[in-house]
GROMACS .gro file of C-alpha atoms in nm:
model
  202
    1MET     CA    1  -0.482   0.044   2.106
    2TYR     CA    2  -0.448   0.425   2.130
    3LYS     CA    3  -0.478   0.446   1.750
    4GLN     CA    4  -0.799   0.242   1.755
    5LYS     CA    5  -0.950   0.462   2.025
    6LYS     CA    6  -0.849   0.775   1.839
    7SER     CA    7  -1.001   0.640   1.518
    8ARG     CA    8  -1.326   0.558   1.693
    9VAL     CA    9  -1.346   0.906   1.845
   10ARG     CA   10  -1.279   1.057   1.504
   11LEU     CA   11  -1.550   0.840   1.345
   12LEU     CA   12  -1.798   0.941   1.613
   13HIS     CA   13  -1.709   1.306   1.562
   14GLN     CA   14  -1.764   1.270   1.187
   15TYR     CA   15  -2.094   1.091   1.245
   16TYR     CA   16  -2.229   1.358   1.481
   17LYS     CA   17  -2.110   1.631   1.247
   18TYR     CA   18  -2.267   1.464   0.943
   19THR     CA   19  -2.600   1.400   1.116
   20GLY     CA   20  -2.622   1.758   1.243
   21PHE     CA   21  -2.576   1.688   1.615
   22TYR     CA   22  -2.352   1.989   1.677
   23SER     CA   23  -2.574   2.228   1.485
   24PHE     CA   24  -2.874   2.089   1.674
   25ILE     CA   25  -2.709   2.169   2.008
   26TRP     CA   26  -2.612   2.517   1.892
   27GLU     CA   27  -2.954   2.607   1.751
   28ASN     CA   28  -3.143   2.476   2.055
   29SER     CA   29  -2.902   2.644   2.295
   30LYS     CA   30  -2.970   2.976   2.120
   31LYS     CA   31  -3.345   2.916   2.148
   32ALA     CA   32  -3.308   2.834   2.518
   33LEU     CA   33  -3.127   3.163   2.578
   34VAL     CA   34  -3.436   3.364   2.478
   35PRO     CA   35  -3.670   3.242   2.755
   36LEU     CA   36  -3.376   3.251   2.998
   37ALA     CA   37  -3.314   3.617   2.907
   38VAL     CA   38  -3.686   3.689   2.953
   39ILE     CA   39  -3.684   3.530   3.299
   40ILE     CA   40  -3.374   3.726   3.399
   41GLY     CA   41  -3.536   4.045   3.267
   42ILE     CA   42  -3.851   3.981   3.471
   43LEU     CA   43  -3.648   3.908   3.783
   44LEU     CA   44  -3.446   4.228   3.737
   45TYR     CA   45  -3.765   4.430   3.688
   46ILE     CA   46  -3.913   4.281   4.006
   47ASN     CA   47  -3.584   4.339   4.188
   48TYR     CA   48  -3.571   4.712   4.103
   49TYR     CA   49  -3.939   4.810   4.084
   50VAL     CA   50  -4.140   4.569   4.302
   51MET     CA   51  -3.927   4.404   4.571
   52SER     CA   52  -3.571   4.275   4.594
   53ILE     CA   53  -3.506   3.919   4.484
   54ASP     CA   54  -3.395   3.835   4.837
   55GLU     CA   55  -3.723   3.965   4.981
   56MET     CA   56  -3.921   3.773   4.721
   57LEU     CA   57  -3.737   3.447   4.795
   58VAL     CA   58  -3.781   3.502   5.169
   59TYR     CA   59  -4.154   3.562   5.108
   60VAL     CA   60  -4.184   3.235   4.913
   61THR     CA   61  -3.989   3.049   5.181
   62GLN     CA   62  -4.210   3.187   5.460
   63ASN     CA   63  -4.547   3.145   5.286
   64PHE     CA   64  -4.515   2.814   5.103
   65SER     CA   65  -4.421   2.481   5.255
   66ASP     CA   66  -4.110   2.301   5.136
   67VAL     CA   67  -4.321   1.999   5.040
   68SER     CA   68  -4.548   2.207   4.814
   69ILE     CA   69  -4.251   2.368   4.636
   70PHE     CA   70  -4.073   2.035   4.590
   71SER     CA   71  -4.398   1.878   4.465
   72LEU     CA   72  -4.450   2.158   4.213
   73PHE     CA   73  -4.092   2.117   4.094
   74LEU     CA   74  -4.126   1.739   4.050
   75VAL     CA   75  -4.449   1.781   3.852
   76SER     CA   76  -4.282   2.043   3.631
   77GLU     CA   77  -3.976   1.823   3.568
   78SER     CA   78  -4.204   1.528   3.484
   79ILE     CA   79  -4.423   1.721   3.238
   80LEU     CA   80  -4.197   1.870   2.971
   81GLY     CA   81  -4.007   2.095   3.215
   82LEU     CA   82  -4.275   2.362   3.235
   83LEU     CA   83  -4.094   2.580   3.492
   84PRO     CA   84  -3.725   2.684   3.472
   85PRO     CA   85  -3.518   2.495   3.735
   86ASP     CA   86  -3.309   2.811   3.788
   87ILE     CA   87  -3.595   2.977   3.980
   88PHE     CA   88  -3.605   2.685   4.223
   89ILE     CA   89  -3.226   2.684   4.254
   90ALA     CA   90  -3.239   3.053   4.352
   91TRP     CA   91  -3.508   2.967   4.610
   92THR     CA   92  -3.280   2.713   4.784
   93LYS     CA   93  -3.028   2.986   4.868
   94ASN     CA   94  -3.271   3.137   5.121
   95THR     CA   95  -3.361   2.810   5.288
   96SER     CA   96  -3.222   2.683   5.617
   97SER     CA   97  -2.997   2.428   5.442
   98PRO     CA   98  -2.918   2.550   5.087
   99LEU     CA   99  -2.692   2.262   4.984
  100LEU     CA  100  -2.933   2.001   5.116
  101TYR     CA  101  -3.226   2.162   4.937
  102LEU     CA  102  -3.023   2.195   4.617
  103SER     CA  103  -2.936   1.826   4.640
  104ILE     CA  104  -3.305   1.739   4.681
  105LEU     CA  105  -3.388   1.946   4.370
  106ALA     CA  106  -3.117   1.761   4.173
  107VAL     CA  107  -3.256   1.422   4.276
  108LEU     CA  108  -3.615   1.529   4.202
  109SER     CA  109  -3.512   1.656   3.858
  110TYR     CA  110  -3.347   1.321   3.788
  111LEU     CA  111  -3.660   1.141   3.907
  112GLY     CA  112  -3.869   1.366   3.682
  113GLY     CA  113  -3.661   1.247   3.387
  114VAL     CA  114  -3.706   0.883   3.494
  115ILE     CA  115  -4.084   0.937   3.519
  116SER     CA  116  -4.086   1.087   3.168
  117TYR     CA  117  -3.885   0.790   3.040
  118TYR     CA  118  -4.127   0.533   3.180
  119LYS     CA  119  -4.419   0.746   3.066
  120GLY     CA  120  -4.282   0.718   2.713
  121ARG     CA  121  -4.255   0.338   2.743
  122THR     CA  122  -4.602   0.304   2.896
  123LEU     CA  123  -4.786   0.533   2.653
  124LEU     CA  124  -4.668   0.313   2.367
  125LEU     CA  125  -4.914   0.052   2.495
  126ILE     CA  126  -5.211   0.283   2.425
  127PRO     CA  127  -5.252   0.295   2.044
  128LYS     CA  128  -5.432   0.632   2.017
  129ILE     CA  129  -5.191   0.812   2.251
  130ASN     CA  130  -4.897   0.641   2.083
  131ASP     CA  131  -5.010   0.762   1.738
  132TYR     CA  132  -5.069   1.114   1.872
  133LEU     CA  133  -4.729   1.138   2.040
  134GLU     CA  134  -4.544   0.989   1.745
  135GLY     CA  135  -4.701   1.257   1.527
  136LYS     CA  136  -4.615   1.539   1.768
  137MET     CA  137  -4.269   1.413   1.859
  138THR     CA  138  -4.149   1.276   1.525
  139LYS     CA  139  -3.847   1.507   1.522
  140HIS     CA  140  -3.747   1.425   1.882
  141ILE     CA  141  -3.787   1.051   1.821
  142ARG     CA  142  -3.571   1.064   1.508
  143ASN     CA  143  -3.304   1.261   1.693
  144MET     CA  144  -3.309   1.010   1.977
  145GLN     CA  145  -3.271   0.722   1.731
  146LYS     CA  146  -2.971   0.897   1.572
  147TRP     CA  147  -2.791   1.024   1.882
  148GLY     CA  148  -2.926   0.820   2.173
  149GLY     CA  149  -2.736   0.864   2.497
  150PHE     CA  150  -2.555   1.177   2.385
  151LEU     CA  151  -2.888   1.355   2.334
  152ILE     CA  152  -2.994   1.254   2.687
  153ALA     CA  153  -2.662   1.380   2.825
  154VAL     CA  154  -2.697   1.714   2.644
  155GLY     CA  155  -3.055   1.752   2.769
  156ALA     CA  156  -2.936   1.675   3.121
  157LEU     CA  157  -2.650   1.927   3.124
  158LEU     CA  158  -2.761   2.214   2.901
  159PRO     CA  159  -3.073   2.436   2.913
  160LEU     CA  160  -3.254   2.206   2.670
  161PRO     CA  161  -3.582   2.013   2.723
  162PHE     CA  162  -3.460   1.727   2.943
  163ALA     CA  163  -3.808   1.580   2.999
  164ILE     CA  164  -3.876   1.565   2.624
  165ALA     CA  165  -3.545   1.386   2.563
  166CYS     CA  166  -3.636   1.134   2.836
  167LEU     CA  167  -3.986   1.086   2.695
  168ALA     CA  168  -3.844   1.021   2.348
  169ALA     CA  169  -3.590   0.776   2.499
  170GLY     CA  170  -3.877   0.584   2.655
  171MET     CA  171  -4.073   0.582   2.331
  172ILE     CA  172  -3.788   0.419   2.136
  173LYS     CA  173  -3.722   0.184   2.430
  174PHE     CA  174  -3.370   0.312   2.485
  175PRO     CA  175  -3.190   0.059   2.715
  176GLN     CA  176  -3.281   0.133   3.079
  177LYS     CA  177  -2.932   0.076   3.219
  178HIS     CA  178  -2.774   0.324   2.978
  179PHE     CA  179  -3.057   0.571   3.025
  180PHE     CA  180  -3.002   0.582   3.403
  181ILE     CA  181  -2.631   0.650   3.352
  182PHE     CA  182  -2.672   0.931   3.097
  183ALA     CA  183  -2.966   1.088   3.284
  184SER     CA  184  -2.765   1.098   3.609
  185LEU     CA  185  -2.560   1.380   3.453
  186ARG     CA  186  -2.860   1.597   3.540
  187ILE     CA  187  -2.723   1.619   3.894
  188PHE     CA  188  -2.405   1.792   3.769
  189ARG     CA  189  -2.619   2.062   3.608
  190PHE     CA  190  -2.753   2.157   3.949
  191VAL     CA  191  -2.405   2.163   4.100
  192ILE     CA  192  -2.280   2.399   3.825
  193TYR     CA  193  -2.589   2.622   3.808
  194GLY     CA  194  -2.617   2.626   4.186
  195TYR     CA  195  -2.263   2.761   4.215
  196VAL     CA  196  -2.328   3.030   3.950
  197ILE     CA  197  -2.666   3.140   4.089
  198TYR     CA  198  -2.546   3.143   4.451
  199ALA     CA  199  -2.250   3.357   4.348
  200ALA     CA  200  -2.478   3.595   4.155
  201LEU     CA  201  -2.715   3.635   4.452
  202SER     CA  202  -2.435   3.687   4.708
   0.00000   0.00000   0.00000
């Protein structure tokens, strides 16, 4: 039994290595670090030359309603992840209930992925849009066909395009039950990043 499990793990490892899964994660992680570094650079510039990060977050908290910020975040997470979640995570630290607000962000991010998934399934019914998306997302669709749930899990946990992975999953009609399970790992990303960002802003 143990031998069989070990053999299966080894076969999976060989498959992901052969199909370029590990190199894909590495290359995309490196690409994700560039915009992240830019965002950090901008925040540091603002912190030292415009206003402190704390003051900025307090300003946002006092001048924008929670509903509007949560709505903006959900829209972003549903449309290719336009805005970095880390900015919103930092915002929660200055709210009245940081952990509650962080939990809401995690759930909204998960829902954004679910919306993208069903968007992918629905758009397949419109021939022109289907042809357009298949042309634009050929690479993502092929990767999803090769790696399936593991690609969703990686998109959920790492700074990779989670919404795109979910959209591609919907387009290949990845099983709903399995999608919900793999996509739920998105919540752990907010737990980990929340801890790191809270510690950095303390």
